[in-house]
mmCIF file with all atom_site columns, C-alpha atoms in Angstrom:
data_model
loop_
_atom_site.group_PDB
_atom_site.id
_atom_site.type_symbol
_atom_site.label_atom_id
_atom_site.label_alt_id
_atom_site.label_comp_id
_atom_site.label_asym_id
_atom_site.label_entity_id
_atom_site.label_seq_id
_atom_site.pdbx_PDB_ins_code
_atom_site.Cartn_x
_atom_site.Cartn_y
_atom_site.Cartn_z
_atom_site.occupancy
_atom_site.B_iso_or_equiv
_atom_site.pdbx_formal_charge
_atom_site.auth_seq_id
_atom_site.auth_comp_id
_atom_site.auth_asym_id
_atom_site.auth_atom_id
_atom_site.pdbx_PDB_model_num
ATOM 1   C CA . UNK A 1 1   ? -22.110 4.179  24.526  1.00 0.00 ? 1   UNK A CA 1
ATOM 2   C CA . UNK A 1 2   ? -21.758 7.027  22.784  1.00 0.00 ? 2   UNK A CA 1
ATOM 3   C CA . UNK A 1 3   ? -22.696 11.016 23.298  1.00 0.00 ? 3   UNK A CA 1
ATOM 4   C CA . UNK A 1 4   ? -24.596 10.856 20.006  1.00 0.00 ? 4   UNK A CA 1
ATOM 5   C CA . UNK A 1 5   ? -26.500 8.053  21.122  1.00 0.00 ? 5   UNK A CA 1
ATOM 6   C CA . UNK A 1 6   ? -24.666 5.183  19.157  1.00 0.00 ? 6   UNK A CA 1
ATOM 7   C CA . UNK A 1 7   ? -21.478 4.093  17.756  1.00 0.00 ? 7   UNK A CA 1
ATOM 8   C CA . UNK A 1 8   ? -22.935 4.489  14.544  1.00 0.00 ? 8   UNK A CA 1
ATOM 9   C CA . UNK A 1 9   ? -24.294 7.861  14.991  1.00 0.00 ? 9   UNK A CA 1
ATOM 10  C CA . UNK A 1 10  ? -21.255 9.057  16.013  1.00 0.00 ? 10  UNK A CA 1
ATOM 11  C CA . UNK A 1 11  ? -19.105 7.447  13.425  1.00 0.00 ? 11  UNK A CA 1
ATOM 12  C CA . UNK A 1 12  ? -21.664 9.127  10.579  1.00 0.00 ? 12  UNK A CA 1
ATOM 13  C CA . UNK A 1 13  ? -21.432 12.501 12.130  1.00 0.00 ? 13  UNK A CA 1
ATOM 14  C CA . UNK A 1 14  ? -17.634 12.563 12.166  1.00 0.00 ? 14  UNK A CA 1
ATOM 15  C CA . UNK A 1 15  ? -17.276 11.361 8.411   1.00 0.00 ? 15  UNK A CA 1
ATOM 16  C CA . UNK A 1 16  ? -19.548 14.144 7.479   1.00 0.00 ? 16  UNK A CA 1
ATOM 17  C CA . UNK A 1 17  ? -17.981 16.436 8.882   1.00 0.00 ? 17  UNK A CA 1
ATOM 18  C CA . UNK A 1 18  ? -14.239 15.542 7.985   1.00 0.00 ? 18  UNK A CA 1
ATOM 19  C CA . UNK A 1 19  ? -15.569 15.036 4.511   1.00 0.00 ? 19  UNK A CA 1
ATOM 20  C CA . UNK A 1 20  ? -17.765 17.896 3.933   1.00 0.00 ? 20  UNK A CA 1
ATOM 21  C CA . UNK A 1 21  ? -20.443 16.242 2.462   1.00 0.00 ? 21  UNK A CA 1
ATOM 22  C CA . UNK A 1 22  ? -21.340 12.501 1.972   1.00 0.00 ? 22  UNK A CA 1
ATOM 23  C CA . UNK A 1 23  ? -23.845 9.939  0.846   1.00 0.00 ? 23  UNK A CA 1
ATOM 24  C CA . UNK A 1 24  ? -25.605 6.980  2.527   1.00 0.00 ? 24  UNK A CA 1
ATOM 25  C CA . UNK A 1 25  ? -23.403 4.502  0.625   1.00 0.00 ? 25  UNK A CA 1
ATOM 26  C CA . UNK A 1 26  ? -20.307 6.198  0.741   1.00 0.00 ? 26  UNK A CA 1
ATOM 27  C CA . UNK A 1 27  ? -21.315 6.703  4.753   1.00 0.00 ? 27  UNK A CA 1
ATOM 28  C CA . UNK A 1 28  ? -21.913 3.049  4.594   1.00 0.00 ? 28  UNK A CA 1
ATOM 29  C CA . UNK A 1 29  ? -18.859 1.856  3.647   1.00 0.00 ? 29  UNK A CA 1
ATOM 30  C CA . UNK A 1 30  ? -16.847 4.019  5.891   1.00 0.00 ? 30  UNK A CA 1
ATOM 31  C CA . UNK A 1 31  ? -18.793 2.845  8.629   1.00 0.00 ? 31  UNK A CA 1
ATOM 32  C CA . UNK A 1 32  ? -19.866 -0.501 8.180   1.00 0.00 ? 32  UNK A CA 1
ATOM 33  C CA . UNK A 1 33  ? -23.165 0.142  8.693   1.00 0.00 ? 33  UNK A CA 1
ATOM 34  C CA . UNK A 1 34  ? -26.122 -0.711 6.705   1.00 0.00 ? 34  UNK A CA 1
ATOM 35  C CA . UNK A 1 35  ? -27.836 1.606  4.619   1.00 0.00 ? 35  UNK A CA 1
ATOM 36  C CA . UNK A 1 36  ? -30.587 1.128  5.865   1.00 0.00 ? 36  UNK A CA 1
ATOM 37  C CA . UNK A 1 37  ? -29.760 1.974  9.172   1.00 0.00 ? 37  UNK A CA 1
ATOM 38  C CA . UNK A 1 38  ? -27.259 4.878  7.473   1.00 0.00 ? 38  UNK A CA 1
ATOM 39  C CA . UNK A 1 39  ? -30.493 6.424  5.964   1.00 0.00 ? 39  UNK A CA 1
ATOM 40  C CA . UNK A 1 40  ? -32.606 6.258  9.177   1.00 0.00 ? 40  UNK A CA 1
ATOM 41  C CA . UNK A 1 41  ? -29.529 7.936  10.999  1.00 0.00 ? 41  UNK A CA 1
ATOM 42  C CA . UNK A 1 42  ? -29.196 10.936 8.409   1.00 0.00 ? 42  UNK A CA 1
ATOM 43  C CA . UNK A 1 43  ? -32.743 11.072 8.142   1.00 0.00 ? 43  UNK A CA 1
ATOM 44  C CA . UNK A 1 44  ? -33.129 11.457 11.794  1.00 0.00 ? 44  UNK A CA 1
ATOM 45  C CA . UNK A 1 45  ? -30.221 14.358 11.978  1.00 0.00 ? 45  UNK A CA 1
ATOM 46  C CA . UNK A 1 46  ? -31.806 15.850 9.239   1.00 0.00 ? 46  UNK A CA 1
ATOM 47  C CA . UNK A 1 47  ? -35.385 16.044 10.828  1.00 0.00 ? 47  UNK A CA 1
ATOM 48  C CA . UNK A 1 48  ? -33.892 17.651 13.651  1.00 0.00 ? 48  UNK A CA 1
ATOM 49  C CA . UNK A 1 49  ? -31.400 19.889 11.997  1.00 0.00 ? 49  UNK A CA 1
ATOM 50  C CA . UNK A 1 50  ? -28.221 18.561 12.543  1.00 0.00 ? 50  UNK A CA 1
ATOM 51  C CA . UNK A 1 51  ? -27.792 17.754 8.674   1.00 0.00 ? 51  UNK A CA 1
ATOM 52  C CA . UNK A 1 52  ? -29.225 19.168 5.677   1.00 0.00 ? 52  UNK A CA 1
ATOM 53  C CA . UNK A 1 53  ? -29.147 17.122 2.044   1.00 0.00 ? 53  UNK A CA 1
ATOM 54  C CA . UNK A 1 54  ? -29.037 18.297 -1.607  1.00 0.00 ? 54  UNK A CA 1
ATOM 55  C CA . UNK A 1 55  ? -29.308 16.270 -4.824  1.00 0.00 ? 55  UNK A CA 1
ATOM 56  C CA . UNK A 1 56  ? -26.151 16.148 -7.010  1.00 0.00 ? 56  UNK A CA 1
ATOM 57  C CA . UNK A 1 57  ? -27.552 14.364 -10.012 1.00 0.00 ? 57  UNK A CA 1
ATOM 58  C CA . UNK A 1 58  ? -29.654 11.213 -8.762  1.00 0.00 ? 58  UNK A CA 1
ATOM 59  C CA . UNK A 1 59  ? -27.349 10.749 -5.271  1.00 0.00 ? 59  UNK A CA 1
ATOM 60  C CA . UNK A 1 60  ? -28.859 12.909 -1.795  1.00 0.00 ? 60  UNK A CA 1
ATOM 61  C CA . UNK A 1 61  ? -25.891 14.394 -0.664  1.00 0.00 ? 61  UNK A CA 1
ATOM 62  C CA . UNK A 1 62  ? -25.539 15.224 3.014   1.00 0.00 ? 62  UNK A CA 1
ATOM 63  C CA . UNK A 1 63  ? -23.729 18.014 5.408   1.00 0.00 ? 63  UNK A CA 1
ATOM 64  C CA . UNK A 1 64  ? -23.811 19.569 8.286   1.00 0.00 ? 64  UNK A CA 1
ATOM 65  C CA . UNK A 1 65  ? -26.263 22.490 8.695   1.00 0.00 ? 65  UNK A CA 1
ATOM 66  C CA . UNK A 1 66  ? -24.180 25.493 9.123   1.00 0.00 ? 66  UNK A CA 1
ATOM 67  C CA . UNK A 1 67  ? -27.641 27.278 10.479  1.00 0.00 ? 67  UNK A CA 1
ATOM 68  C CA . UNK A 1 68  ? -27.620 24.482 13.474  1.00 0.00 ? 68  UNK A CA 1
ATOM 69  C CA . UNK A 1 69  ? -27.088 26.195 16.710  1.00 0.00 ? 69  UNK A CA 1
ATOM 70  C CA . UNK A 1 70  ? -23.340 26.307 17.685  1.00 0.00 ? 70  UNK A CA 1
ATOM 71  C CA . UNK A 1 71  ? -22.758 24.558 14.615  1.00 0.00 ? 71  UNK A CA 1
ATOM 72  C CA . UNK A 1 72  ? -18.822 25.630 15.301  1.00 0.00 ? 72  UNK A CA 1
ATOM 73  C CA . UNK A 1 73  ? -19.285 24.003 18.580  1.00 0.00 ? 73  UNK A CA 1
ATOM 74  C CA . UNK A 1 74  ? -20.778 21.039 17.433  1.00 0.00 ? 74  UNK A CA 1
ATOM 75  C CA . UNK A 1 75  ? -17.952 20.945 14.418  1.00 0.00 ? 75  UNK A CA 1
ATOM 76  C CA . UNK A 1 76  ? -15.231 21.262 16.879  1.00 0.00 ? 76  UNK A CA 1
ATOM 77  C CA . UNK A 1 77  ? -16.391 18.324 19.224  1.00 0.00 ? 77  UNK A CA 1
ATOM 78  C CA . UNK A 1 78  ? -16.970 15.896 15.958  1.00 0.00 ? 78  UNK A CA 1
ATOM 79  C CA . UNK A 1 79  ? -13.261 16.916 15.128  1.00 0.00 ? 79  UNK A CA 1
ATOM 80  C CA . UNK A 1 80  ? -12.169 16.288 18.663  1.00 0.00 ? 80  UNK A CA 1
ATOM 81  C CA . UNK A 1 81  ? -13.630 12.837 18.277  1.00 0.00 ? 81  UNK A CA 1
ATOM 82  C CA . UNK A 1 82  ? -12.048 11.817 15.804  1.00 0.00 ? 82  UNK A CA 1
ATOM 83  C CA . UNK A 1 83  ? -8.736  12.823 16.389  1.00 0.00 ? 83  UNK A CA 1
ATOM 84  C CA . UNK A 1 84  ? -9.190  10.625 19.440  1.00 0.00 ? 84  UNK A CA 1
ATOM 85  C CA . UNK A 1 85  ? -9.947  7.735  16.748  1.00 0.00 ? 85  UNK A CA 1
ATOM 86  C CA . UNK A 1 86  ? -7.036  7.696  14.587  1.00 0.00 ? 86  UNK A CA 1
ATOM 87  C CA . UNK A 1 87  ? -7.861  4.254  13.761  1.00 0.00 ? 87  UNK A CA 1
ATOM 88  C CA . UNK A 1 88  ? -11.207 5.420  12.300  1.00 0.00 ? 88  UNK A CA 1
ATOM 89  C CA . UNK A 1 89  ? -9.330  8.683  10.403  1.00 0.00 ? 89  UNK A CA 1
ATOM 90  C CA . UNK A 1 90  ? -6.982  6.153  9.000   1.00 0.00 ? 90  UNK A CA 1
ATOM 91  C CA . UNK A 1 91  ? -9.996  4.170  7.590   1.00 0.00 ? 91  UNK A CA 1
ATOM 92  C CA . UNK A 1 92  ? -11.804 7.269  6.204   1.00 0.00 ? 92  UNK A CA 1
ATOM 93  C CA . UNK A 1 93  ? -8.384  8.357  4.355   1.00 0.00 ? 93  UNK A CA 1
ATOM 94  C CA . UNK A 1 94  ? -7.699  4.954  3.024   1.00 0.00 ? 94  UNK A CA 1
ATOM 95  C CA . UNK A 1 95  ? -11.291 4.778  1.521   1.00 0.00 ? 95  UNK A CA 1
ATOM 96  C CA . UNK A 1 96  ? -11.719 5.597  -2.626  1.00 0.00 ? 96  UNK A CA 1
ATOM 97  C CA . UNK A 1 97  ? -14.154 8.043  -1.826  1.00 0.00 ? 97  UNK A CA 1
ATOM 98  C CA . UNK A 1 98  ? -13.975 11.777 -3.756  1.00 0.00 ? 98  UNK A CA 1
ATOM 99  C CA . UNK A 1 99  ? -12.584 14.126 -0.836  1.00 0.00 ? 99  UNK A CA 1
ATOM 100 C CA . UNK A 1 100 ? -14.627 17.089 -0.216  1.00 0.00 ? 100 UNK A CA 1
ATOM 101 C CA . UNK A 1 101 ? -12.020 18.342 2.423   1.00 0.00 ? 101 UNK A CA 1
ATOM 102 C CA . UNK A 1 102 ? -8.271  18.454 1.812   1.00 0.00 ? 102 UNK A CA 1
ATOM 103 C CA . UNK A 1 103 ? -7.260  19.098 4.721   1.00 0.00 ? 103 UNK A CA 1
#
């Protein structure tokens, strides 16, 4: 069980926010997920205002909406998480995916 709801909720929010910004595939493979059930999570946080998407070219490109309420909050707690997850930090670094954040 998860605060988020699911595992896989989670797991989306706290690649998007280590990584800045992210698609349903790459959000697929860093998760394990299906896109299918990758694009019903974003689209979901997006509805609600969690995440906001742009179009870079022909890929929908999602982040976290920096207009959410205690988005800072929210951005903290995802971090928290998954500093608590090392196994699933080492994953996301070990990934060939573009990096958005450097840190």
């Amino acid at each position: 069980m998860s605060l988020f709801g699911t595992k896989l909720r989670e797991d989306c929010l706290v690649a998007v926010n280590k990584l800045i910004e992210s698609t349903v595939p790459e959000l697929s493979k860093i998760t394990g997920g299906s896109k299918t059930a990758i694009k019903n999570i974003v689209t979901g946080l997006e509805d609600v205002g969690v995440l906001v998407s742009r179009f870079i070219g022909r890929s929908k490109v999602y982040r976290i909406n920096d207009r959410y309420p205690n988005v800072e909050e929210l951005k903290a707690l995802l971090h928290s998480i998954g500093m608590n997850r090392p196994e699933f930090l080492k994953q996301l670094g070990s990934l060939n995916l573009t990096p958005n954040n450097p840190a």
